[in-house]
mmCIF file of C-alpha atoms in Angstrom:
data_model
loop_
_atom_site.group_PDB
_atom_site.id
_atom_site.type_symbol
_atom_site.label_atom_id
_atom_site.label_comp_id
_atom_site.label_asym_id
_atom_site.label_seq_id
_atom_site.Cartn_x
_atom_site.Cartn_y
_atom_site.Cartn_z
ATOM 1 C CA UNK A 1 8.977 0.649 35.198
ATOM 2 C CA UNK A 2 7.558 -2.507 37.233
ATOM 3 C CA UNK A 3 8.105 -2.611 40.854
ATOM 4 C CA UNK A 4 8.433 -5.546 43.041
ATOM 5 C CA UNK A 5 7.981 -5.928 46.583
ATOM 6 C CA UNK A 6 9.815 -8.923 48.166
ATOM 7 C CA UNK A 7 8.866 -9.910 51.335
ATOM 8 C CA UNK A 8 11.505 -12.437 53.244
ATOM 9 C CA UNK A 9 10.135 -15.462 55.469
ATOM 10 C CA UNK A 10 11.880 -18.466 55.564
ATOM 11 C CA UNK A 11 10.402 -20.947 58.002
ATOM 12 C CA UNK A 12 13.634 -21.539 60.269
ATOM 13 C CA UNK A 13 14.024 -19.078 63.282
ATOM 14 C CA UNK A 14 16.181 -20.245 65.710
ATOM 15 C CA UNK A 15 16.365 -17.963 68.858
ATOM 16 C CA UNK A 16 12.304 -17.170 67.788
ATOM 17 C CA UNK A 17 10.273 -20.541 66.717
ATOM 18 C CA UNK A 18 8.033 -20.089 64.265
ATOM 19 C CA UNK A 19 9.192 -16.211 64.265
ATOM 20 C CA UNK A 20 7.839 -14.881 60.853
ATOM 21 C CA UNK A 21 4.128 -15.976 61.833
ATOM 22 C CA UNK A 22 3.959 -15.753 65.821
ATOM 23 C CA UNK A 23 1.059 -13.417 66.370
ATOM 24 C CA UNK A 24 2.197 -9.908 67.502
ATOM 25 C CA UNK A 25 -0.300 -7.397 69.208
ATOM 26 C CA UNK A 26 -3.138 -10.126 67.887
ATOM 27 C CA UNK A 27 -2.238 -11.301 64.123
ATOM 28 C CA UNK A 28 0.604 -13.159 62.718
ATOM 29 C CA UNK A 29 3.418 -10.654 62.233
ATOM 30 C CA UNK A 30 3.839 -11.102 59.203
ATOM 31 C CA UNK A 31 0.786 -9.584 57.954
ATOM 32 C CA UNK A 32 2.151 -6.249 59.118
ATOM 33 C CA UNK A 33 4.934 -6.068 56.385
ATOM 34 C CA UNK A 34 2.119 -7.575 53.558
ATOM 35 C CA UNK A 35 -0.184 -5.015 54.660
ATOM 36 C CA UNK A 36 1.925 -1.831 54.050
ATOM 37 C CA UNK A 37 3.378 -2.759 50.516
ATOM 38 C CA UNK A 38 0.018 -3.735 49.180
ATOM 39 C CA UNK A 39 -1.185 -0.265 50.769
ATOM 40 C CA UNK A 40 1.524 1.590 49.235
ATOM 41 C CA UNK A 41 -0.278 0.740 45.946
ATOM 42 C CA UNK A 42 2.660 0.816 43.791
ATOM 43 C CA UNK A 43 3.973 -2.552 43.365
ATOM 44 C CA UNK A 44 2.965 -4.803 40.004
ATOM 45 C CA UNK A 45 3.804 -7.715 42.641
ATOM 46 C CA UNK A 46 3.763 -8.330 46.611
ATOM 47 C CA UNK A 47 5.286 -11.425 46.961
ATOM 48 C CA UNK A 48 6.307 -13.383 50.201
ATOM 49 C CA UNK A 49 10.167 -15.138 49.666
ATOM 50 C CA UNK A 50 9.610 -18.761 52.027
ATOM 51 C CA UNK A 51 10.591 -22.047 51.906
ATOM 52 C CA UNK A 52 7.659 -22.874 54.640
ATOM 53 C CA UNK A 53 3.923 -24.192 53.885
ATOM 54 C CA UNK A 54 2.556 -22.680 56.611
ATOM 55 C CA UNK A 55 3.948 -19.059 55.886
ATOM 56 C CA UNK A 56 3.138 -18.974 52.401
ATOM 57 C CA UNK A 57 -0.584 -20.035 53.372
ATOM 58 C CA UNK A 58 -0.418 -17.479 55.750
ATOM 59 C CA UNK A 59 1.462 -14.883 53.405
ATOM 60 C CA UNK A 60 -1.581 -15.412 50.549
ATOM 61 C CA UNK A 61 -4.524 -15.090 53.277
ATOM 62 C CA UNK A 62 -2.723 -11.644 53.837
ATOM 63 C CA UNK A 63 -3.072 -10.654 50.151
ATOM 64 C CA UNK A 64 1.053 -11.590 49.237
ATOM 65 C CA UNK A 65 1.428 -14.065 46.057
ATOM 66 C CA UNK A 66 3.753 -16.958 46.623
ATOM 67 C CA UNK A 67 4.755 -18.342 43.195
ATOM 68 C CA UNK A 68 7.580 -20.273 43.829
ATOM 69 C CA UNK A 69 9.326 -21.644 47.033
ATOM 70 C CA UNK A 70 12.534 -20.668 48.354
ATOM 71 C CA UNK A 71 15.589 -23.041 47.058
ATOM 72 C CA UNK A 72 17.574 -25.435 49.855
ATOM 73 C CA UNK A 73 20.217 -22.486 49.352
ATOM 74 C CA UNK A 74 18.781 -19.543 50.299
ATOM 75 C CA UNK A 75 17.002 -21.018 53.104
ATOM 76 C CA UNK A 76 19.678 -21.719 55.741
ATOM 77 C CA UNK A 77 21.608 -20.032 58.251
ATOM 78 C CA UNK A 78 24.232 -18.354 56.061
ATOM 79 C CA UNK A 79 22.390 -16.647 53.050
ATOM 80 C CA UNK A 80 22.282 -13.522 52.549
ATOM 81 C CA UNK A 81 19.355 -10.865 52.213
ATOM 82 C CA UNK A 82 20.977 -10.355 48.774
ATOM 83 C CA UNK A 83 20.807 -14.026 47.930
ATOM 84 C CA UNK A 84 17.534 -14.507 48.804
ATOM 85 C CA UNK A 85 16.737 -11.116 46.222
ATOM 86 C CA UNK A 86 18.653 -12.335 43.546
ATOM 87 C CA UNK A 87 17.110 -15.434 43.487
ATOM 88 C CA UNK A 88 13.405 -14.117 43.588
ATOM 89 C CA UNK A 89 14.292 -11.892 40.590
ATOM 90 C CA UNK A 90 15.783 -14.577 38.650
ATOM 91 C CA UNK A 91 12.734 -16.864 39.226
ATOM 92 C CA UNK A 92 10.658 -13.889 38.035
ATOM 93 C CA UNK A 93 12.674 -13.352 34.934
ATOM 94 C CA UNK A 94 12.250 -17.256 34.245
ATOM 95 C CA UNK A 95 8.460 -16.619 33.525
ATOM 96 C CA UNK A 96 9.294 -13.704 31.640
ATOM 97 C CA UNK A 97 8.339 -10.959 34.772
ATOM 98 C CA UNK A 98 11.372 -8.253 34.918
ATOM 99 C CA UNK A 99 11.284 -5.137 37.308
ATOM 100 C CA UNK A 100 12.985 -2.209 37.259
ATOM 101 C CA UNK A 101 13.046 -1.792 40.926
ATOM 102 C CA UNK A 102 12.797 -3.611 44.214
ATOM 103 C CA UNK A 103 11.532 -3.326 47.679
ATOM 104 C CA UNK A 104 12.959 -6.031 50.108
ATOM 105 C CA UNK A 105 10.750 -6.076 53.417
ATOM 106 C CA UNK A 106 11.790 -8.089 56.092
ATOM 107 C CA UNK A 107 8.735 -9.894 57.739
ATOM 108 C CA UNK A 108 8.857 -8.767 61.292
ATOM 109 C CA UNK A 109 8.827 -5.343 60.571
ATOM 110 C CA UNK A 110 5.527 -4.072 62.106
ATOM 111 C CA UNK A 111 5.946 -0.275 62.399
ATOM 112 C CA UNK A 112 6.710 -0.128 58.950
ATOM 113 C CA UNK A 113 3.801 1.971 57.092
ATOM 114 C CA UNK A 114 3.137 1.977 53.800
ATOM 115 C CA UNK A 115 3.593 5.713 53.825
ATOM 116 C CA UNK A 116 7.359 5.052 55.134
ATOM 117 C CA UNK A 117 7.543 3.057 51.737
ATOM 118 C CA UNK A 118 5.992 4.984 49.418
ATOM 119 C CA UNK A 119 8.340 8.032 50.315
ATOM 120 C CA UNK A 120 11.687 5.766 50.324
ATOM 121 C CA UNK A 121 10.833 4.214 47.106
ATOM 122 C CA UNK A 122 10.044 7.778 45.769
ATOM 123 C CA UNK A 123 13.124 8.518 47.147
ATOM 124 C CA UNK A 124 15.021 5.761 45.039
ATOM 125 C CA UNK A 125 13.509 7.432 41.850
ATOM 126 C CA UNK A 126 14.386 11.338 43.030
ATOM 127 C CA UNK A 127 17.842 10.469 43.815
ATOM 128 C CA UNK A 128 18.724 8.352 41.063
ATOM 129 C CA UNK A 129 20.315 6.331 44.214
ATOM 130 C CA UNK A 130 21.152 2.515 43.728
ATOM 131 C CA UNK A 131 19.738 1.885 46.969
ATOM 132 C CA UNK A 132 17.429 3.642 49.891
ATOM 133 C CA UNK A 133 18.367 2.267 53.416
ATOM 134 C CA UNK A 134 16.104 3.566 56.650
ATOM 135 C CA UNK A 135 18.264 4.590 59.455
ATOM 136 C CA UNK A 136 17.764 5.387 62.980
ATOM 137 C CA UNK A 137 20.018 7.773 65.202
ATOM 138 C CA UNK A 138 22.078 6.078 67.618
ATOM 139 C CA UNK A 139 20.245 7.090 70.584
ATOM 140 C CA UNK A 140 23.587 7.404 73.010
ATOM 141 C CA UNK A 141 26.852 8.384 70.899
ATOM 142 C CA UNK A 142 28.921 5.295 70.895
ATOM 143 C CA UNK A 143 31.858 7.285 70.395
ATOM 144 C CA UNK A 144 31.840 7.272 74.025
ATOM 145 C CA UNK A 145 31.433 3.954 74.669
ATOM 146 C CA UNK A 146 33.529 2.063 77.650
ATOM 147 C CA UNK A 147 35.069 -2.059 77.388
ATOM 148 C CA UNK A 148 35.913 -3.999 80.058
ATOM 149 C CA UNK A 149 39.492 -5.069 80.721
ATOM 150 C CA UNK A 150 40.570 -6.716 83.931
ATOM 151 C CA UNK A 151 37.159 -6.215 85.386
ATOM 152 C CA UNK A 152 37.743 -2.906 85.110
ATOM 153 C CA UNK A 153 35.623 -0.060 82.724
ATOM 154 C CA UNK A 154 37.860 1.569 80.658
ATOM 155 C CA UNK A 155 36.682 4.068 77.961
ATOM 156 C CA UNK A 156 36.877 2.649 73.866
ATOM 157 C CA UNK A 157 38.197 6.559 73.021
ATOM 158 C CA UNK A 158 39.324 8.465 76.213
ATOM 159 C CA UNK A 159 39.662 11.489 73.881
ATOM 160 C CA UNK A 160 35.693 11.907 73.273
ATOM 161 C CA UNK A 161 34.531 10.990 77.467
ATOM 162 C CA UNK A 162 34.261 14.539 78.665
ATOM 163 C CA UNK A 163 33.271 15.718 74.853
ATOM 164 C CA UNK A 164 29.657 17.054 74.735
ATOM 165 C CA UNK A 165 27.356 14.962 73.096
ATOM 166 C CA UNK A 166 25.633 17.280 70.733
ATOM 167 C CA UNK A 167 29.591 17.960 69.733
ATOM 168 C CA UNK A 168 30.174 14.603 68.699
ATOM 169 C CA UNK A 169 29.183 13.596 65.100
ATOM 170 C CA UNK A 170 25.234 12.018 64.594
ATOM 171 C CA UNK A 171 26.255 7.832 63.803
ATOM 172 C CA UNK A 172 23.352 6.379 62.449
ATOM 173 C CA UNK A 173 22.254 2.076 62.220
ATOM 174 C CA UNK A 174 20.082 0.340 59.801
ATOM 175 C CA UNK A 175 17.053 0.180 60.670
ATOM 176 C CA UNK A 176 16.655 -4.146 59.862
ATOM 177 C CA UNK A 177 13.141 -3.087 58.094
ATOM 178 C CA UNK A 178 13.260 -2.343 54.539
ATOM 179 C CA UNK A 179 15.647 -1.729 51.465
ATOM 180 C CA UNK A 180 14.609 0.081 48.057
ATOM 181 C CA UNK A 181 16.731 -1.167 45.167
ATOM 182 C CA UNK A 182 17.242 0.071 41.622
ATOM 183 C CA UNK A 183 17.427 -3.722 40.172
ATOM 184 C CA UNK A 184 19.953 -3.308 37.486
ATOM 185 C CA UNK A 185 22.799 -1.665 39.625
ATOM 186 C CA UNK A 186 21.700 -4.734 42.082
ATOM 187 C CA UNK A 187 22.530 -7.290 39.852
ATOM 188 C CA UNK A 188 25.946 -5.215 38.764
ATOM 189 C CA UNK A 189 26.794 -5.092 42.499
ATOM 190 C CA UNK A 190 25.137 -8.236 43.835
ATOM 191 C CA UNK A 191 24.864 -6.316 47.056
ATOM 192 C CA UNK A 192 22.094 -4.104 49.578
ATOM 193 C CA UNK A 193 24.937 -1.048 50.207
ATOM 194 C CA UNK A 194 26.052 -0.091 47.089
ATOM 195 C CA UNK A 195 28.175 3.201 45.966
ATOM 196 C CA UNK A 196 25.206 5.192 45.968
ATOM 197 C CA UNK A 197 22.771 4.880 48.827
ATOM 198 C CA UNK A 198 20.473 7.710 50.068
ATOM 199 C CA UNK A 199 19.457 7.283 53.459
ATOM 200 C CA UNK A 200 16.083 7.477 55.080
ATOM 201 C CA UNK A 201 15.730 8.795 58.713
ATOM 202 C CA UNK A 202 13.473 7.125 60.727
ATOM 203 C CA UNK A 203 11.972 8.182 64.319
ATOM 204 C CA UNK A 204 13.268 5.996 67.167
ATOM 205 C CA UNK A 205 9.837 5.327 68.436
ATOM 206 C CA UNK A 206 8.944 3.740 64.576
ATOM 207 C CA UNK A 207 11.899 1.109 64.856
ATOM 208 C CA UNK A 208 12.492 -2.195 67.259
ATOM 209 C CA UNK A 209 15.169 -5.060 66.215
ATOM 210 C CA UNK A 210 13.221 -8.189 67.153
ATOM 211 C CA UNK A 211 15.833 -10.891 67.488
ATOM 212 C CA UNK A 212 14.877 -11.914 71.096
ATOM 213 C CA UNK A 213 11.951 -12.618 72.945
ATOM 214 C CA UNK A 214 12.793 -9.876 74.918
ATOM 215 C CA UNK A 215 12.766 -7.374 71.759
ATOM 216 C CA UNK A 216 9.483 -9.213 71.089
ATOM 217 C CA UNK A 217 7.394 -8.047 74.167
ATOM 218 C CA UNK A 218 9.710 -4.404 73.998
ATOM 219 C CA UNK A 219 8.281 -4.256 70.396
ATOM 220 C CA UNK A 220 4.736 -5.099 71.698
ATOM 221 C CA UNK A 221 4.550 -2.549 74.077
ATOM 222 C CA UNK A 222 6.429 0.052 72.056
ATOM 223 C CA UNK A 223 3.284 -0.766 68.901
ATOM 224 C CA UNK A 224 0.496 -0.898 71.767
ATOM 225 C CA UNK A 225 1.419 2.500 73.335
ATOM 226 C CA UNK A 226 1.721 4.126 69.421
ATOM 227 C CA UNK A 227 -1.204 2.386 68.278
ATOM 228 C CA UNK A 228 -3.360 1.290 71.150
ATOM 229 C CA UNK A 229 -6.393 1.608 69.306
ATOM 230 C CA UNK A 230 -5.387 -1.067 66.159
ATOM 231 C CA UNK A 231 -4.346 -3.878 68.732
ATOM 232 C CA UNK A 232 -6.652 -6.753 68.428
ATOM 233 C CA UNK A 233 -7.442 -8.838 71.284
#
């Protein structure tokens, strides 16, 4: 069964210009999500999703094929991860290329390893799951979480504020790094979270969102203090 690694880049970051290929701890930060899935060797293809020039050059002097450019349609504000998917694999199919499963990596996902891969998409197989999500712990149980009313705090659910942590249920978030998908139940669901999805715990030190350039120099530090020693300067 083929395996596909789809890396998404489109060229238009808003709150981050030129987002997908601003250098991070030294190289373009998208080389970090090329780099594990072609060390993971187990994809027939590593290909980089972009409707941008610059990426895809970028995206092939990483080692990433970019066959085809990303359509007027899946390369605004208000597609979908799953658009963007279905679209690659239907381009794919066009020159007679069909997978049996899928790895969607987003492109500013630099603590993702290619060991983290290997084992979710081994995972995928194992499980017989539709899809393989990384999640991280919520570090502070938002079951206890306050709003403001009146300029006053007031607690979401008074019930859980003098409740002990460790006695309130784990909640978990998705991680915004990677998704493992069996491709046929995609295309039956046309969707990431499916009935069957296996979940893959991740450390909190091996996961930043980077939507802001604040994230950006938290993530920085974060990958400089794990792995001082691979920064370039």
């Amino acid at each position: 069964m083929k395996s596909v690694a789809i890396i998404t880049a489109r060229g238009g970051s808003k709150r981050i210009p030129r987002k997908n290929i601003k250098p991070f701890a030294g190289r373009p930060i998208l080389e970090y999500s090329i780099e594990a899935a072609l060390q993971a060797d187990m994809f027939h293809e590593v290909m980089v999703s972009t409707d941008d020039e610059e990426i895809a050059q970028a995206a092939k002097k990483a080692g990433a094929k970019v066959p085809f450019f990303r359509s007027a349609a899946t390369s605004n504000d208000y597609a979908t991860t799953a658009d963007v998917i279905a679209e690659v694999l239907d381009a794919y199919e066009r020159i007679g290329m069909c997978f049996g499963t899928a790895c969607c990596i987003y492109p500013t996902a630099p603590f993702v390893t290619a060991n983290a891969i290997k084992t979710a998409m081994m995972l995928l197989e194992q499980e017989q799951a539709d899809s393989v999500i990384p999640v991280v712990k919520f570090s502070f149980p938002p079951q206890r979480c306050v709003v403001i009313k009146d300029g006053r705090l007031t607690p979401k659910w008074p019930e859980n504020m003098a409740k002990r942590s460790q006695d309130l249920e784990p909640l978990y978030h998705d991680c915004g790094q990677f998704y493992c998908l069996n491709v046929e139940r995609f295309r039956k669901q046309k969707a990431i979270w499916m009935e069957h999805v296996v979940p893959f715990i991740q450390d909190e030190m091996n996961v930043q969102d980077i939507d802001t350039p604040e994230d950006w120099k938290i993530a920085e530090m974060k990958y400089k203090l794990l792995r001082g020693s691979e920064v370039r300067v």
